[in-house]
Amino acid sequence: WLPEDKRLNHAPEILAFSERLQSAESSQISVVIPLYIKETEIERALRSVVEQSLSVGEIIVVNDGSRDDGATDAIARSYGDKIRYYTKENGGVSSALNMGIRHMQGEYFSWLSHDDSYETDKIEKQVAAIRQYSLEDNTLICCKSSLMDADSNPIFKRPTASKFVSYRVYSSKEVLSELLKKSTFNGCCLLIPRKVFSQCGLFDERLRFCQDAFMWYKIFMKDFSLLCTDDASVKSRVHAGQLTQKGQKLFKKECEEISRILVEDFAELSTEEYNFYRMYLYSDARYFSFDRVKQIISTGRKRNLLSKYDEIKALCICSYGYVRPTIRKVYYAVFRGIKTK
């Protein structure tokens, strides 16, 4: 759907790239892995980074207060000087990520969840894209991901056209627009310049569910761009223990909390071409209460950002939100056949 002059000419030549990459570039990559229990998944995650085809500058592992009689600690310490290891009281993934970011020395941050894993050439391909397109440190690089179940079996998913065309640099407003149309990022797929955190702040430690989406909004409200590669370089696990499976009430609560910040920011950013206020309302109305939707509508109409049609549509989306969890649960069980623990 994009005109040719908006795309980069070709994908990078990846084969044998490791021989041509300068070691100084890969040494600027810091991988941060927050750990919390789940011994089998932790071992797989750590091994997938240690065995990267292009060695990274540092692997920072943060044990977020695992209560498993030292099992997580023993696994992490078995890697010796291959990793930099920190322990802390349990505070959630945001606090663990932030500890890793505060200690990182590289110029790029790569996140890996303890129950996911990287393909062997994940870092190599992303560094290759930086070099191939001479990307500066105001551009994030994102790969694709594949899904696996609790037993690491691939989950079949029909291919769909990505909203983000591969090897095309998107402006911050273009990325934000797509995110608000319900595109999203798996945080483990991103390679993020360090300067992002000095300009946008760290992950919000008050949030247990929405911390990643809130961070992406903050980043692309600033002047950061994005390039996506065409490789599924992250294996992402789906199982019943995740907040995405059991935390719907918490999710809705956090959506309403951060909306009080975001609606003001989106109102300020909105233009005739990019009405981010309306996009955000449509995007998240399904997670808000009717009272919150009405508040946002009222403010939007006073600022001439919403019409009567927008009001009706938002209320319909909100109504759908009340039955959506049940629909999703049935869909995943019947049509996706996801095996959970």
Coordinates of C-alpha atoms in Angstrom, one line a residue:
W1 CA 0.0 0.0 0.0
L2 CA 3.1 2.3 0.1
P3 CA 4.4 4.1 -3.0
E4 CA 7.7 2.9 -4.3
D5 CA 9.5 6.1 -3.4
K6 CA 8.6 5.5 0.3
R7 CA 10.5 2.2 0.4
L8 CA 14.1 1.4 0.6
N9 CA 15.4 -0.3 -2.5
H10 CA 16.3 -3.7 -1.2
A11 CA 16.7 -6.0 1.8
P12 CA 20.2 -6.3 3.2
E13 CA 22.4 -9.2 2.0
I14 CA 22.6 -11.3 5.2
L15 CA 24.5 -14.4 4.1
A16 CA 28.1 -14.5 5.6
F17 CA 27.6 -11.0 7.1
S18 CA 29.3 -12.0 10.3
E19 CA 32.6 -12.0 8.4
R20 CA 32.1 -8.4 7.3
L21 CA 30.7 -6.9 10.5
Q22 CA 33.1 -4.9 12.7
S23 CA 33.4 -6.3 16.2
A24 CA 33.1 -2.8 17.6
E25 CA 29.5 -2.6 16.4
S26 CA 28.3 -5.8 18.0
S27 CA 30.0 -4.8 21.2
Q28 CA 27.6 -1.9 21.4
I29 CA 24.6 -4.3 21.9
S30 CA 23.4 -5.0 25.5
V31 CA 20.9 -7.8 25.9
V32 CA 18.8 -7.5 29.1
I33 CA 17.0 -10.6 30.4
P34 CA 14.7 -10.3 33.4
L35 CA 14.3 -13.7 35.1
Y36 CA 11.5 -15.0 37.3
I37 CA 11.3 -18.7 38.1
K38 CA 10.4 -21.2 35.2
E39 CA 13.7 -23.1 35.1
T40 CA 13.2 -24.8 31.7
E41 CA 12.4 -21.6 29.9
I42 CA 15.2 -19.6 31.6
E43 CA 17.8 -22.1 30.4
R44 CA 16.5 -21.9 26.8
A45 CA 16.4 -18.1 26.9
L46 CA 20.0 -17.7 28.2
R47 CA 21.4 -20.2 25.8
S48 CA 19.8 -18.5 22.8
V49 CA 21.7 -15.3 23.6
V50 CA 25.0 -16.9 24.5
E51 CA 25.0 -18.9 21.3
Q52 CA 24.3 -15.9 19.0
S53 CA 26.1 -16.1 15.7
L54 CA 27.4 -12.5 16.4
S55 CA 28.5 -12.1 19.9
V56 CA 27.0 -9.2 21.8
G57 CA 28.8 -6.8 24.0
E58 CA 27.1 -7.8 27.2
I59 CA 24.3 -10.0 28.5
I60 CA 22.7 -8.5 31.6
V61 CA 20.6 -10.9 33.6
V62 CA 18.3 -9.6 36.4
N63 CA 16.7 -12.1 38.8
D64 CA 13.5 -10.4 39.9
G65 CA 13.2 -12.0 43.3
S66 CA 12.5 -15.6 42.2
R67 CA 11.2 -17.7 45.1
D68 CA 12.2 -21.1 44.0
D69 CA 14.8 -22.2 46.5
G70 CA 17.7 -20.8 44.5
A71 CA 16.9 -22.8 41.3
T72 CA 16.9 -19.6 39.1
D73 CA 20.0 -18.3 40.8
A74 CA 21.9 -21.5 40.2
I75 CA 21.0 -21.5 36.5
A76 CA 22.1 -17.9 36.0
R77 CA 25.4 -18.4 38.0
S78 CA 26.3 -21.4 35.9
Y79 CA 27.0 -19.1 33.0
G80 CA 29.8 -17.5 34.9
D81 CA 31.5 -14.5 33.2
K82 CA 29.4 -15.0 30.1
I83 CA 26.8 -12.8 31.7
R84 CA 26.5 -9.9 34.2
Y85 CA 24.2 -11.1 36.9
Y86 CA 22.1 -9.0 39.3
T87 CA 19.5 -9.9 41.9
K88 CA 16.7 -7.8 43.4
E89 CA 13.5 -8.0 45.4
N90 CA 10.5 -8.9 43.2
G91 CA 9.1 -5.7 41.6
G92 CA 7.8 -6.8 38.2
V93 CA 9.3 -6.9 34.8
S94 CA 9.5 -3.1 34.4
S95 CA 11.7 -2.8 37.5
A96 CA 14.0 -5.6 36.3
L97 CA 14.3 -4.1 32.8
N98 CA 15.1 -0.7 34.4
M99 CA 17.8 -2.2 36.5
G100 CA 19.4 -3.8 33.4
I101 CA 19.1 -0.5 31.5
R102 CA 20.8 1.4 34.3
H103 CA 23.7 -1.0 34.3
M104 CA 24.1 -1.4 30.5
Q105 CA 27.2 0.0 28.8
G106 CA 26.2 -0.6 25.1
E107 CA 24.6 1.9 22.8
Y108 CA 21.7 -0.4 21.9
F109 CA 19.3 -2.3 24.2
S110 CA 17.7 -5.7 23.3
W111 CA 15.2 -7.3 25.6
L112 CA 14.5 -11.0 26.0
S113 CA 11.8 -12.3 28.2
H114 CA 12.7 -15.4 30.3
D115 CA 10.1 -17.6 28.6
D116 CA 11.0 -16.5 25.0
S117 CA 14.1 -17.1 22.9
Y118 CA 16.1 -15.6 20.0
E119 CA 16.9 -17.3 16.8
T120 CA 20.7 -17.8 16.5
D121 CA 21.2 -14.9 14.0
K122 CA 18.8 -12.3 15.6
I123 CA 21.4 -9.8 16.6
E124 CA 23.5 -10.4 13.5
K125 CA 20.6 -9.6 11.2
Q126 CA 19.7 -6.4 13.1
V127 CA 23.2 -5.1 13.2
A128 CA 23.4 -5.9 9.5
A129 CA 20.4 -3.7 8.9
I130 CA 22.0 -0.8 10.8
R131 CA 25.1 -1.1 8.7
Q132 CA 23.4 -1.7 5.4
Y133 CA 21.2 1.4 5.7
S134 CA 23.6 3.6 7.7
L135 CA 21.0 4.0 10.4
E136 CA 21.6 6.6 13.1
D137 CA 20.8 6.3 16.7
N138 CA 17.3 7.8 16.3
T139 CA 16.0 4.6 14.6
L140 CA 14.7 1.5 16.3
I141 CA 15.1 -1.8 14.4
C142 CA 12.3 -4.4 14.7
C143 CA 12.2 -8.1 13.6
K144 CA 9.2 -10.4 13.4
S145 CA 8.3 -13.2 15.8
S146 CA 6.8 -16.7 15.7
L147 CA 4.6 -18.2 18.4
M148 CA 5.1 -21.4 20.3
D149 CA 3.1 -23.2 23.0
A150 CA 4.0 -24.2 26.5
D151 CA 5.9 -27.2 25.2
S152 CA 7.8 -25.2 22.6
N153 CA 5.7 -26.5 19.7
P154 CA 5.1 -24.0 16.9
I155 CA 1.6 -22.5 16.8
F156 CA 0.2 -22.3 13.3
K157 CA -0.8 -18.8 12.3
R158 CA -2.1 -17.9 8.9
P159 CA 0.2 -15.3 7.3
T160 CA -1.1 -11.8 7.3
A161 CA 0.2 -8.6 5.6
S162 CA 2.3 -6.6 8.0
K163 CA 1.3 -3.0 8.5
F164 CA 5.0 -2.2 8.6
V165 CA 6.7 -2.9 5.3
S166 CA 10.1 -4.4 5.6
Y167 CA 13.2 -2.3 5.0
R168 CA 11.4 1.1 4.9
V169 CA 12.1 3.8 7.4
Y170 CA 9.0 5.1 9.1
S171 CA 8.7 8.5 10.8
S172 CA 7.5 8.8 14.4
K173 CA 4.0 9.9 13.3
E174 CA 3.7 7.1 10.9
V175 CA 4.6 4.5 13.5
L176 CA 2.3 6.1 16.1
S177 CA -0.5 6.0 13.6
E178 CA 0.0 2.3 12.9
L179 CA 0.3 1.5 16.6
L180 CA -3.0 3.2 17.2
K181 CA -4.6 1.1 14.5
K182 CA -3.8 -1.9 16.8
S183 CA -0.5 -2.9 15.3
T184 CA 1.9 -3.6 18.1
F185 CA 5.4 -4.7 18.9
N186 CA 6.8 -7.7 20.7
G187 CA 9.3 -5.9 22.9
C188 CA 11.8 -8.7 22.4
C189 CA 11.9 -8.0 18.7
L190 CA 13.2 -4.4 19.1
L191 CA 16.7 -3.1 19.1
I192 CA 16.5 0.2 20.9
P193 CA 19.1 3.0 20.9
R194 CA 20.3 3.9 24.4
K195 CA 19.4 7.6 23.9
V196 CA 15.7 6.6 23.8
F197 CA 15.7 6.2 27.5
S198 CA 17.4 9.5 28.3
Q199 CA 14.8 11.3 26.2
C200 CA 11.7 9.2 27.0
G201 CA 12.4 7.8 30.5
L202 CA 12.4 4.2 31.6
F203 CA 9.6 1.6 31.8
D204 CA 6.9 2.7 34.2
E205 CA 7.3 0.5 37.3
R206 CA 3.7 1.1 38.4
L207 CA 2.4 -0.9 35.5
R208 CA 2.4 -4.7 35.5
F209 CA 0.7 -5.2 32.1
C210 CA 0.8 -2.1 29.9
Q211 CA 4.3 -1.0 30.6
D212 CA 5.5 -2.0 27.1
A213 CA 2.7 -0.4 25.1
F214 CA 3.0 2.7 27.2
M215 CA 6.7 2.8 26.5
W216 CA 6.2 2.5 22.7
Y217 CA 3.7 5.4 22.8
K218 CA 6.2 7.5 24.7
I219 CA 9.0 6.7 22.2
F220 CA 7.1 7.5 19.1
M221 CA 5.6 10.7 20.5
K222 CA 9.2 11.8 20.2
D223 CA 11.2 12.1 16.9
F224 CA 12.3 8.5 16.7
S225 CA 11.9 6.4 13.5
L226 CA 11.6 2.7 12.8
L227 CA 12.9 0.1 10.4
C228 CA 11.5 -3.5 10.3
T229 CA 13.4 -6.4 9.0
D230 CA 11.7 -9.4 7.3
D231 CA 13.0 -12.1 9.7
A232 CA 11.1 -14.0 12.4
S233 CA 14.0 -13.9 14.8
V234 CA 12.2 -14.2 18.1
K235 CA 10.3 -17.2 19.4
S236 CA 7.5 -16.0 21.7
R237 CA 5.8 -18.4 24.1
V238 CA 2.0 -18.4 24.8
H239 CA 0.9 -20.1 28.0
A240 CA -1.7 -19.8 30.8
G241 CA 0.6 -18.2 33.3
Q242 CA 1.2 -15.0 31.4
L243 CA -0.5 -11.8 32.4
T244 CA -1.9 -11.7 28.9
Q245 CA -3.8 -14.8 29.7
K246 CA -4.9 -14.1 33.3
G247 CA -4.7 -10.4 33.9
Q248 CA -7.6 -8.9 31.9
K249 CA -9.0 -6.9 34.9
L250 CA -5.6 -5.6 35.7
F251 CA -5.1 -4.7 32.0
K252 CA -8.3 -2.7 31.9
K253 CA -7.4 -0.9 35.1
E254 CA -4.0 0.1 33.8
C255 CA -5.5 1.2 30.4
E256 CA -7.7 3.6 32.2
E257 CA -4.9 4.9 34.4
I258 CA -2.5 5.7 31.5
S259 CA -5.3 7.1 29.4
R260 CA -5.3 10.2 31.7
I261 CA -1.8 10.9 30.5
L262 CA -2.1 9.8 26.9
V263 CA -5.3 11.6 25.9
E264 CA -3.7 15.0 26.8
D265 CA -0.5 14.1 24.9
F266 CA -2.5 12.9 21.9
A267 CA -4.7 16.0 21.9
E268 CA -1.5 18.2 21.7
L269 CA 0.0 16.1 18.9
S270 CA -3.2 15.8 16.8
T271 CA -3.4 17.6 13.4
E272 CA -5.8 17.5 10.5
E273 CA -3.7 14.8 8.9
Y274 CA -3.0 12.8 12.1
N275 CA -5.9 12.9 14.6
F276 CA -4.2 10.9 17.2
Y277 CA -6.8 11.7 19.8
R278 CA -9.5 9.9 17.8
M279 CA -7.2 7.1 16.8
Y280 CA -6.4 6.4 20.5
L281 CA -10.1 6.5 21.5
Y282 CA -11.0 4.0 18.8
S283 CA -7.9 1.8 19.7
D284 CA -8.5 1.5 23.4
A285 CA -12.3 2.2 23.9
R286 CA -12.8 -1.6 24.2
Y287 CA -10.7 -1.6 27.4
F288 CA -12.4 1.5 29.1
S289 CA -15.5 1.7 31.2
F290 CA -18.4 3.6 29.7
D291 CA -17.8 6.5 32.2
R292 CA -14.2 6.8 31.0
V293 CA -15.2 6.7 27.3
K294 CA -17.7 9.5 27.9
Q295 CA -15.1 11.6 29.7
I296 CA -12.7 11.3 26.7
I297 CA -15.5 12.0 24.3
S298 CA -16.6 15.1 26.2
T299 CA -13.0 16.5 26.2
G300 CA -12.5 15.7 22.6
R301 CA -15.6 17.4 21.4
K302 CA -14.7 20.6 23.4
R303 CA -11.4 20.6 21.6
N304 CA -13.1 20.0 18.2
L305 CA -11.3 16.7 17.8
L306 CA -14.3 14.4 17.7
S307 CA -17.6 14.4 15.9
K308 CA -21.0 12.9 16.8
Y309 CA -20.1 9.9 14.6
D310 CA -16.9 9.4 16.5
E311 CA -18.9 9.4 19.8
I312 CA -21.3 6.7 18.6
K313 CA -18.5 4.5 17.2
A314 CA -16.5 4.8 20.4
L315 CA -19.5 3.7 22.5
C316 CA -20.1 0.8 20.2
I317 CA -16.4 -0.3 20.6
C318 CA -16.7 0.1 24.3
S319 CA -19.8 -2.2 24.3
Y320 CA -17.9 -4.8 22.3
G321 CA -15.1 -4.7 24.9
Y322 CA -17.4 -6.2 27.5
V323 CA -17.9 -9.5 25.5
R324 CA -14.5 -9.5 23.8
P325 CA -12.6 -11.6 26.5
T326 CA -15.1 -14.4 26.1
I327 CA -14.9 -14.3 22.3
R328 CA -11.1 -14.4 22.4
K329 CA -11.0 -17.3 24.9
V330 CA -13.2 -19.4 22.7
Y331 CA -11.3 -18.4 19.5
Y332 CA -7.9 -19.4 20.9
A333 CA -9.2 -22.7 22.3
V334 CA -11.2 -23.8 19.2
F335 CA -9.4 -22.3 16.2
R336 CA -5.8 -21.9 17.4
G337 CA -5.6 -25.0 19.5
I338 CA -3.1 -23.3 21.9
K339 CA -1.8 -25.8 24.5
T340 CA -1.4 -24.2 27.9
K341 CA -0.1 -25.4 31.2

